[in-house]
Amino acid sequence: MTNPEHLNTPLQRNSVSVYLIILVALSSCYGQLNAFTQVAQYTPSIGVVLLATFLLLSGKIKNFQKSSTQSVICGAIITLSALLGAMLSQDAQSALYALVFIFTWMAILVILQKYTMTAILRSFAYGGFVSVLIYLAMSGFKIQGALTISGNEFSTGDRATGPFTSHPNLIAHNMAIFTILAVVLAPSEKTIGKLILYGTAIFATLILLSTASRGGLVALVTALIIATTITHRKNLKHLLLIFSLLVVAGIYIALFQSEYIDRLILIMDLNSSSRGLNSGLSGRQQLWSMVFSQFFTINIPFFWGGGFRNAWLSNFISAVDNGYIVIIAETGFISLIIILARLAFVLLRSAKRVKLTPNSMDAAIVGLVSFILIESIVARYFLAIGNPASFLILFLIVAGAKGYIIEKRYPLPQNTL
């Protein structure tokens, strides 16, 4: 039977990194408000490069895991694919971004030699707390957006863009990841940690709802169901408790806050003329068709892509909301296979481990990977370095199934592998 003590295995007893918390918080300020918030998208890359440099120069990294060689090769293939596309299209900015990407990849690889994945996940979770706090404070502690709409009409203008005027889907992307981390990691924290993380989950979910991001909401709910079911499948009491709490919350809202149900129905309306199925998935189908028409051309060579943020994709199709298509367009089909394979192995290994020995780290990884695979059908943030959520997913991609645990420091029972 699963219980909180069982979840709090030695894998979970790791300190958090204040440095990573600050890094997550600062990169959450990415938006269009001014030049500073636009530059914030490079905060994660700069931050990890500085941290990796410190670890190397201080001698804290004695040797590298055997799986590091495979990770270097994968990162090099993705980068070379993007560089090839950038050079063929003579896109200097795209080539520069490819260099930023490989430096970021290598810096993450160095960090993974020092920090366990549990420490990294906890750091991002508490970074999420600070990020949510910044969002609320900069917004005057008001969550405005879809939560405040009324009537029978809903427009894109009703969606919250946050204090930094970010895209609503990007805000939802980050808040969903923070929610998954908070909900899954909270049971293994002490009382104060539980309060902090559960509070983060509540407000992050409310912020997500204010953005009216249907893809983010559906992916979040599905990922939480998967992670919770796998982790607590043998603990019927725990699952019933969660279900009962959700039913009670639903009844309370229906009786005393019914306007929120009306707003949720309005947000999720699939027959909406501007955001429903009749609009071609909010115009996505038309954009996808435009990308498909460029496969095997100089714009998108398909197998190696046209380069990160290549000019054609940025200038003519600025919102191709499908992470899989974007990866092919930027780094090629070969890179997509590499990325999906590494995440698939991480997901399968964590799912197997958490079934045998329930622990919050593997449960969180299952939730995170499930979320990004589902959300990427209607969002373009799969492979990115400018926001905390995609940045965390990149940690998992770089680590791979064999590299996300420093097994020498935290040996596992033989039957969990």
Short mmCIF file of N, CA, C and O in Angstrom, two decimals, residues 2-103:
data_model
loop_
_atom_site.label_atom_id
_atom_site.label_comp_id
_atom_site.label_asym_id
_atom_site.label_seq_id
_atom_site.Cartn_x
_atom_site.Cartn_y
_atom_site.Cartn_z
N THR A 2 0.48 2.26 -0.77
CA THR A 2 1.24 3.50 -0.85
C THR A 2 0.86 4.42 0.30
O THR A 2 -0.29 4.59 0.63
N ASN A 3 1.86 5.02 0.90
CA ASN A 3 1.60 6.01 1.94
C ASN A 3 2.65 7.10 1.83
O ASN A 3 3.66 6.95 1.14
N PRO A 4 2.44 8.26 2.51
CA PRO A 4 3.39 9.37 2.39
C PRO A 4 4.80 8.98 2.75
O PRO A 4 5.77 9.45 2.15
N GLU A 5 4.98 8.09 3.77
CA GLU A 5 6.32 7.70 4.16
C GLU A 5 6.99 6.89 3.05
O GLU A 5 8.19 6.97 2.83
N HIS A 6 6.19 6.07 2.39
CA HIS A 6 6.72 5.26 1.30
C HIS A 6 7.18 6.15 0.15
O HIS A 6 8.17 5.86 -0.52
N LEU A 7 6.44 7.24 -0.06
CA LEU A 7 6.82 8.16 -1.11
C LEU A 7 8.11 8.88 -0.78
O LEU A 7 8.85 9.29 -1.66
N ASN A 8 8.40 9.05 0.49
CA ASN A 8 9.57 9.81 0.91
C ASN A 8 10.79 8.90 1.02
O ASN A 8 11.37 8.73 2.07
N THR A 9 11.17 8.29 -0.08
CA THR A 9 12.32 7.40 -0.13
C THR A 9 13.60 8.22 -0.12
O THR A 9 13.57 9.43 -0.28
N PRO A 10 14.79 7.58 0.04
CA PRO A 10 16.05 8.32 0.00
C PRO A 10 16.22 9.17 -1.24
O PRO A 10 16.90 10.17 -1.23
N LEU A 11 15.57 8.75 -2.34
CA LEU A 11 15.69 9.54 -3.57
C LEU A 11 15.10 10.93 -3.39
O LEU A 11 15.47 11.87 -4.08
N GLN A 12 14.17 11.08 -2.46
CA GLN A 12 13.50 12.35 -2.30
C GLN A 12 14.18 13.27 -1.29
O GLN A 12 13.83 14.42 -1.16
N ARG A 13 15.12 12.76 -0.52
CA ARG A 13 15.75 13.57 0.51
C ARG A 13 16.93 14.33 -0.07
O ARG A 13 18.09 14.03 0.18
N ASN A 14 16.63 15.33 -0.88
CA ASN A 14 17.63 16.16 -1.51
C ASN A 14 17.32 17.61 -1.23
O ASN A 14 16.16 18.02 -1.21
N SER A 15 18.36 18.41 -1.02
CA SER A 15 18.16 19.83 -0.82
C SER A 15 17.82 20.50 -2.14
O SER A 15 18.06 19.94 -3.21
N VAL A 16 17.26 21.67 -2.07
CA VAL A 16 16.95 22.43 -3.28
C VAL A 16 18.09 23.41 -3.55
O VAL A 16 18.87 23.74 -2.67
N SER A 17 18.18 23.86 -4.78
CA SER A 17 19.20 24.82 -5.17
C SER A 17 18.57 26.21 -5.26
O SER A 17 17.68 26.45 -6.07
N VAL A 18 19.03 27.11 -4.40
CA VAL A 18 18.54 28.49 -4.44
C VAL A 18 18.84 29.11 -5.79
O VAL A 18 18.05 29.89 -6.33
N TYR A 19 19.99 28.74 -6.35
CA TYR A 19 20.39 29.27 -7.66
C TYR A 19 19.35 28.90 -8.72
O TYR A 19 18.92 29.75 -9.52
N LEU A 20 18.94 27.62 -8.75
CA LEU A 20 17.95 27.18 -9.75
C LEU A 20 16.59 27.81 -9.50
O LEU A 20 15.86 28.12 -10.44
N ILE A 21 16.24 28.01 -8.22
CA ILE A 21 14.96 28.65 -7.90
C ILE A 21 14.91 30.06 -8.48
O ILE A 21 13.93 30.46 -9.11
N ILE A 22 15.98 30.80 -8.27
CA ILE A 22 16.05 32.16 -8.80
C ILE A 22 16.03 32.15 -10.33
O ILE A 22 15.38 32.98 -10.97
N LEU A 23 16.73 31.17 -10.91
CA LEU A 23 16.78 31.04 -12.36
C LEU A 23 15.39 30.81 -12.94
O LEU A 23 14.99 31.43 -13.92
N VAL A 24 14.63 29.93 -12.31
CA VAL A 24 13.26 29.64 -12.75
C VAL A 24 12.39 30.89 -12.61
O VAL A 24 11.61 31.23 -13.51
N ALA A 25 12.52 31.58 -11.48
CA ALA A 25 11.70 32.77 -11.24
C ALA A 25 11.99 33.86 -12.27
O ALA A 25 11.05 34.47 -12.82
N LEU A 26 13.25 34.12 -12.55
CA LEU A 26 13.61 35.18 -13.50
C LEU A 26 13.17 34.84 -14.91
O LEU A 26 12.69 35.71 -15.65
N SER A 27 13.32 33.58 -15.31
CA SER A 27 12.92 33.20 -16.66
C SER A 27 11.41 33.18 -16.83
O SER A 27 10.91 33.17 -17.96
N SER A 28 10.66 33.21 -15.72
CA SER A 28 9.20 33.28 -15.80
C SER A 28 8.73 34.68 -16.15
O SER A 28 7.54 34.89 -16.43
N CYS A 29 9.65 35.66 -16.11
CA CYS A 29 9.29 37.04 -16.42
C CYS A 29 9.36 37.34 -17.90
O CYS A 29 9.32 38.50 -18.32
N TYR A 30 9.49 36.30 -18.71
CA TYR A 30 9.58 36.46 -20.16
C TYR A 30 8.24 36.96 -20.71
O TYR A 30 7.19 36.38 -20.45
N GLY A 31 8.28 38.03 -21.49
CA GLY A 31 7.06 38.57 -22.08
C GLY A 31 7.38 39.66 -23.07
O GLY A 31 8.51 39.82 -23.52
N GLN A 32 6.38 40.46 -23.42
CA GLN A 32 6.53 41.52 -24.42
C GLN A 32 6.40 42.91 -23.81
O GLN A 32 6.28 43.89 -24.52
N LEU A 33 6.46 43.01 -22.48
CA LEU A 33 6.23 44.29 -21.81
C LEU A 33 7.31 45.31 -22.15
O LEU A 33 7.02 46.45 -22.45
N ASN A 34 8.55 44.90 -22.12
CA ASN A 34 9.66 45.80 -22.44
C ASN A 34 10.86 44.96 -22.86
O ASN A 34 10.80 43.74 -22.92
N ALA A 35 11.97 45.66 -23.14
CA ALA A 35 13.17 44.97 -23.61
C ALA A 35 13.70 43.98 -22.58
O ALA A 35 14.18 42.90 -22.93
N PHE A 36 13.60 44.34 -21.29
CA PHE A 36 14.12 43.47 -20.24
C PHE A 36 13.38 42.13 -20.21
O PHE A 36 14.01 41.07 -20.14
N THR A 37 12.06 42.18 -20.25
CA THR A 37 11.29 40.93 -20.18
C THR A 37 11.45 40.10 -21.46
O THR A 37 11.29 38.88 -21.43
N GLN A 38 11.76 40.73 -22.58
CA GLN A 38 12.01 39.97 -23.79
C GLN A 38 13.36 39.27 -23.73
O GLN A 38 13.52 38.15 -24.22
N VAL A 39 14.34 39.92 -23.10
CA VAL A 39 15.66 39.33 -22.94
C VAL A 39 15.63 38.18 -21.92
O VAL A 39 16.49 37.30 -21.94
N ALA A 40 14.63 38.17 -21.04
CA ALA A 40 14.54 37.16 -19.98
C ALA A 40 14.49 35.74 -20.53
O ALA A 40 14.79 34.79 -19.81
N GLN A 41 14.15 35.59 -21.81
CA GLN A 41 14.09 34.25 -22.39
C GLN A 41 15.47 33.60 -22.48
O GLN A 41 15.57 32.37 -22.64
N TYR A 42 16.51 34.40 -22.38
CA TYR A 42 17.87 33.85 -22.42
C TYR A 42 18.42 33.60 -21.02
O TYR A 42 19.54 33.09 -20.87
N THR A 43 17.64 33.92 -20.00
CA THR A 43 18.08 33.71 -18.62
C THR A 43 18.43 32.26 -18.32
O THR A 43 19.48 31.99 -17.70
N PRO A 44 17.61 31.27 -18.71
CA PRO A 44 17.96 29.88 -18.41
C PRO A 44 19.30 29.46 -18.99
O PRO A 44 20.10 28.81 -18.31
N SER A 45 19.57 29.83 -20.24
CA SER A 45 20.83 29.45 -20.88
C SER A 45 22.02 30.09 -20.18
O SER A 45 23.02 29.42 -19.87
N ILE A 46 21.93 31.38 -19.93
CA ILE A 46 23.02 32.08 -19.26
C ILE A 46 23.24 31.50 -17.87
O ILE A 46 24.38 31.27 -17.44
N GLY A 47 22.15 31.24 -17.17
CA GLY A 47 22.23 30.73 -15.80
C GLY A 47 22.90 29.37 -15.71
O GLY A 47 23.79 29.16 -14.87
N VAL A 48 22.50 28.43 -16.58
CA VAL A 48 23.08 27.08 -16.49
C VAL A 48 24.53 27.05 -16.96
O VAL A 48 25.34 26.27 -16.46
N VAL A 49 24.87 27.90 -17.92
CA VAL A 49 26.26 27.98 -18.38
C VAL A 49 27.15 28.48 -17.24
O VAL A 49 28.25 27.94 -17.01
N LEU A 50 26.68 29.48 -16.52
CA LEU A 50 27.45 30.01 -15.39
C LEU A 50 27.59 28.94 -14.29
O LEU A 50 28.68 28.77 -13.73
N LEU A 51 26.49 28.23 -14.00
CA LEU A 51 26.53 27.20 -12.97
C LEU A 51 27.46 26.07 -13.38
O LEU A 51 28.26 25.58 -12.57
N ALA A 52 27.36 25.63 -14.62
CA ALA A 52 28.21 24.54 -15.11
C ALA A 52 29.68 24.95 -15.07
O ALA A 52 30.56 24.14 -14.70
N THR A 53 29.96 26.19 -15.45
CA THR A 53 31.33 26.69 -15.42
C THR A 53 31.89 26.67 -14.00
O THR A 53 33.04 26.26 -13.76
N PHE A 54 31.05 27.10 -13.04
CA PHE A 54 31.48 27.09 -11.64
C PHE A 54 31.76 25.68 -11.16
O PHE A 54 32.78 25.43 -10.49
N LEU A 55 30.91 24.73 -11.51
CA LEU A 55 31.09 23.35 -11.07
C LEU A 55 32.38 22.74 -11.63
O LEU A 55 33.08 21.99 -10.95
N LEU A 56 32.68 23.09 -12.88
CA LEU A 56 33.89 22.55 -13.51
C LEU A 56 35.15 23.19 -12.92
O LEU A 56 36.11 22.50 -12.58
N LEU A 57 35.15 24.53 -12.79
CA LEU A 57 36.33 25.23 -12.30
C LEU A 57 36.61 24.95 -10.83
O LEU A 57 37.76 24.97 -10.40
N SER A 58 35.55 24.68 -10.07
CA SER A 58 35.72 24.43 -8.64
C SER A 58 36.10 22.98 -8.35
O SER A 58 36.35 22.61 -7.20
N GLY A 59 36.11 22.16 -9.39
CA GLY A 59 36.48 20.76 -9.21
C GLY A 59 35.40 19.89 -8.60
O GLY A 59 35.68 18.78 -8.14
N LYS A 60 34.15 20.37 -8.60
CA LYS A 60 33.06 19.59 -8.01
C LYS A 60 32.62 18.44 -8.91
O LYS A 60 31.92 17.54 -8.47
N ILE A 61 33.01 18.50 -10.18
CA ILE A 61 32.69 17.42 -11.12
C ILE A 61 33.96 16.59 -11.32
O ILE A 61 34.92 17.04 -11.95
N LYS A 62 33.99 15.42 -10.76
CA LYS A 62 35.18 14.57 -10.84
C LYS A 62 35.20 13.74 -12.12
O LYS A 62 36.23 13.55 -12.74
N ASN A 63 34.05 13.21 -12.49
CA ASN A 63 33.97 12.42 -13.71
C ASN A 63 32.54 12.45 -14.23
O ASN A 63 31.62 12.91 -13.55
N PHE A 64 32.36 11.97 -15.44
CA PHE A 64 31.05 11.99 -16.09
C PHE A 64 30.48 10.56 -16.17
O PHE A 64 31.23 9.60 -16.30
N GLN A 65 29.16 10.48 -16.10
CA GLN A 65 28.50 9.19 -16.22
C GLN A 65 28.71 8.62 -17.63
O GLN A 65 28.91 9.37 -18.59
N LYS A 66 28.66 7.31 -17.75
CA LYS A 66 28.86 6.66 -19.03
C LYS A 66 27.81 7.11 -20.05
O LYS A 66 28.09 7.19 -21.25
N SER A 67 26.60 7.39 -19.57
CA SER A 67 25.52 7.79 -20.47
C SER A 67 25.75 9.17 -21.07
O SER A 67 25.05 9.57 -22.00
N SER A 68 26.73 9.92 -20.54
CA SER A 68 26.98 11.28 -21.03
C SER A 68 27.41 11.29 -22.49
O SER A 68 27.07 12.22 -23.24
N THR A 69 28.16 10.28 -22.92
CA THR A 69 28.62 10.21 -24.31
C THR A 69 27.45 10.17 -25.27
O THR A 69 27.42 10.88 -26.28
N GLN A 70 26.46 9.35 -24.94
CA GLN A 70 25.26 9.26 -25.77
C GLN A 70 24.53 10.59 -25.83
O GLN A 70 24.05 11.01 -26.88
N SER A 71 24.47 11.28 -24.69
CA SER A 71 23.79 12.56 -24.63
C SER A 71 24.51 13.61 -25.48
O SER A 71 23.88 14.40 -26.18
N VAL A 72 25.85 13.60 -25.43
CA VAL A 72 26.63 14.54 -26.24
C VAL A 72 26.37 14.31 -27.73
O VAL A 72 26.18 15.27 -28.50
N ILE A 73 26.33 13.06 -28.13
CA ILE A 73 26.09 12.72 -29.54
C ILE A 73 24.71 13.21 -29.98
O ILE A 73 24.56 13.82 -31.05
N CYS A 74 23.71 12.96 -29.15
CA CYS A 74 22.34 13.39 -29.49
C CYS A 74 22.25 14.91 -29.59
O CYS A 74 21.64 15.45 -30.52
N GLY A 75 22.85 15.60 -28.63
CA GLY A 75 22.84 17.06 -28.66
C GLY A 75 23.56 17.60 -29.88
O GLY A 75 23.11 18.58 -30.50
N ALA A 76 24.67 16.95 -30.26
CA ALA A 76 25.43 17.39 -31.42
C ALA A 76 24.63 17.18 -32.71
O ALA A 76 24.65 18.05 -33.61
N ILE A 77 23.91 16.07 -32.81
CA ILE A 77 23.11 15.80 -34.02
C ILE A 77 22.03 16.85 -34.18
O ILE A 77 21.80 17.39 -35.28
N ILE A 78 21.32 17.16 -33.09
CA ILE A 78 20.26 18.17 -33.15
C ILE A 78 20.83 19.53 -33.54
O ILE A 78 20.27 20.23 -34.40
N THR A 79 21.95 19.89 -32.93
CA THR A 79 22.56 21.19 -33.22
C THR A 79 23.08 21.27 -34.65
O THR A 79 22.86 22.27 -35.35
N LEU A 80 23.76 20.23 -35.11
CA LEU A 80 24.30 20.22 -36.47
C LEU A 80 23.17 20.27 -37.51
O LEU A 80 23.32 20.90 -38.56
N SER A 81 22.05 19.60 -37.19
CA SER A 81 20.90 19.65 -38.10
C SER A 81 20.39 21.08 -38.22
O SER A 81 20.12 21.57 -39.33
N ALA A 82 20.27 21.76 -37.08
CA ALA A 82 19.80 23.15 -37.08
C ALA A 82 20.80 24.07 -37.78
O ALA A 82 20.41 24.97 -38.53
N LEU A 83 22.10 23.83 -37.55
CA LEU A 83 23.13 24.65 -38.20
C LEU A 83 23.13 24.47 -39.71
O LEU A 83 23.30 25.44 -40.47
N LEU A 84 22.94 23.23 -40.15
CA LEU A 84 22.93 22.95 -41.58
C LEU A 84 21.78 23.71 -42.25
O LEU A 84 21.96 24.34 -43.30
N GLY A 85 20.60 23.65 -41.61
CA GLY A 85 19.46 24.37 -42.15
C GLY A 85 19.70 25.87 -42.16
O GLY A 85 19.33 26.56 -43.13
N ALA A 86 20.31 26.38 -41.10
CA ALA A 86 20.57 27.82 -41.01
C ALA A 86 21.57 28.27 -42.07
O ALA A 86 21.42 29.34 -42.68
N MET A 87 22.59 27.45 -42.32
CA MET A 87 23.59 27.82 -43.31
C MET A 87 23.03 27.78 -44.73
O MET A 87 23.33 28.65 -45.55
N LEU A 88 22.21 26.77 -45.02
CA LEU A 88 21.63 26.67 -46.36
C LEU A 88 20.69 27.84 -46.65
O LEU A 88 20.60 28.29 -47.80
N SER A 89 20.02 28.32 -45.62
CA SER A 89 19.11 29.46 -45.81
C SER A 89 19.79 30.79 -45.51
O SER A 89 19.15 31.84 -45.55
N GLN A 90 21.09 30.73 -45.16
CA GLN A 90 21.88 31.92 -44.86
C GLN A 90 21.22 32.77 -43.76
O GLN A 90 21.09 33.98 -43.87
N ASP A 91 20.83 32.09 -42.70
CA ASP A 91 20.14 32.73 -41.58
C ASP A 91 21.11 32.79 -40.39
O ASP A 91 21.25 31.84 -39.64
N ALA A 92 21.80 33.93 -40.25
CA ALA A 92 22.81 34.07 -39.21
C ALA A 92 22.21 34.00 -37.81
O ALA A 92 22.80 33.41 -36.89
N GLN A 93 21.03 34.59 -37.62
CA GLN A 93 20.40 34.58 -36.30
C GLN A 93 20.03 33.16 -35.88
O GLN A 93 20.19 32.79 -34.72
N SER A 94 19.57 32.37 -36.83
CA SER A 94 19.23 30.98 -36.54
C SER A 94 20.49 30.19 -36.17
O SER A 94 20.46 29.36 -35.26
N ALA A 95 21.59 30.44 -36.87
CA ALA A 95 22.84 29.76 -36.55
C ALA A 95 23.32 30.12 -35.16
O ALA A 95 23.81 29.26 -34.41
N LEU A 96 23.18 31.38 -34.78
CA LEU A 96 23.58 31.83 -33.44
C LEU A 96 22.74 31.14 -32.37
O LEU A 96 23.27 30.72 -31.33
N TYR A 97 21.46 30.98 -32.64
CA TYR A 97 20.58 30.33 -31.68
C TYR A 97 20.97 28.86 -31.51
O TYR A 97 20.87 28.30 -30.41
N ALA A 98 21.43 28.23 -32.59
CA ALA A 98 21.88 26.83 -32.51
C ALA A 98 23.08 26.71 -31.57
O ALA A 98 23.19 25.75 -30.81
N LEU A 99 23.97 27.70 -31.61
CA LEU A 99 25.13 27.69 -30.71
C LEU A 99 24.68 27.88 -29.26
O LEU A 99 25.23 27.23 -28.35
N VAL A 100 23.69 28.73 -29.06
CA VAL A 100 23.14 28.92 -27.71
C VAL A 100 22.55 27.61 -27.21
O VAL A 100 22.72 27.22 -26.04
N PHE A 101 21.89 26.89 -28.11
CA PHE A 101 21.26 25.63 -27.75
C PHE A 101 22.29 24.59 -27.31
O PHE A 101 22.13 23.94 -26.27
N ILE A 102 23.38 24.42 -28.06
CA ILE A 102 24.35 23.39 -27.71
C ILE A 102 25.10 23.75 -26.43
O ILE A 102 25.41 22.87 -25.62
N PHE A 103 25.37 25.04 -26.21
CA PHE A 103 25.98 25.44 -24.94
C PHE A 103 25.05 25.14 -23.78
O PHE A 103 25.48 24.70 -22.71
#
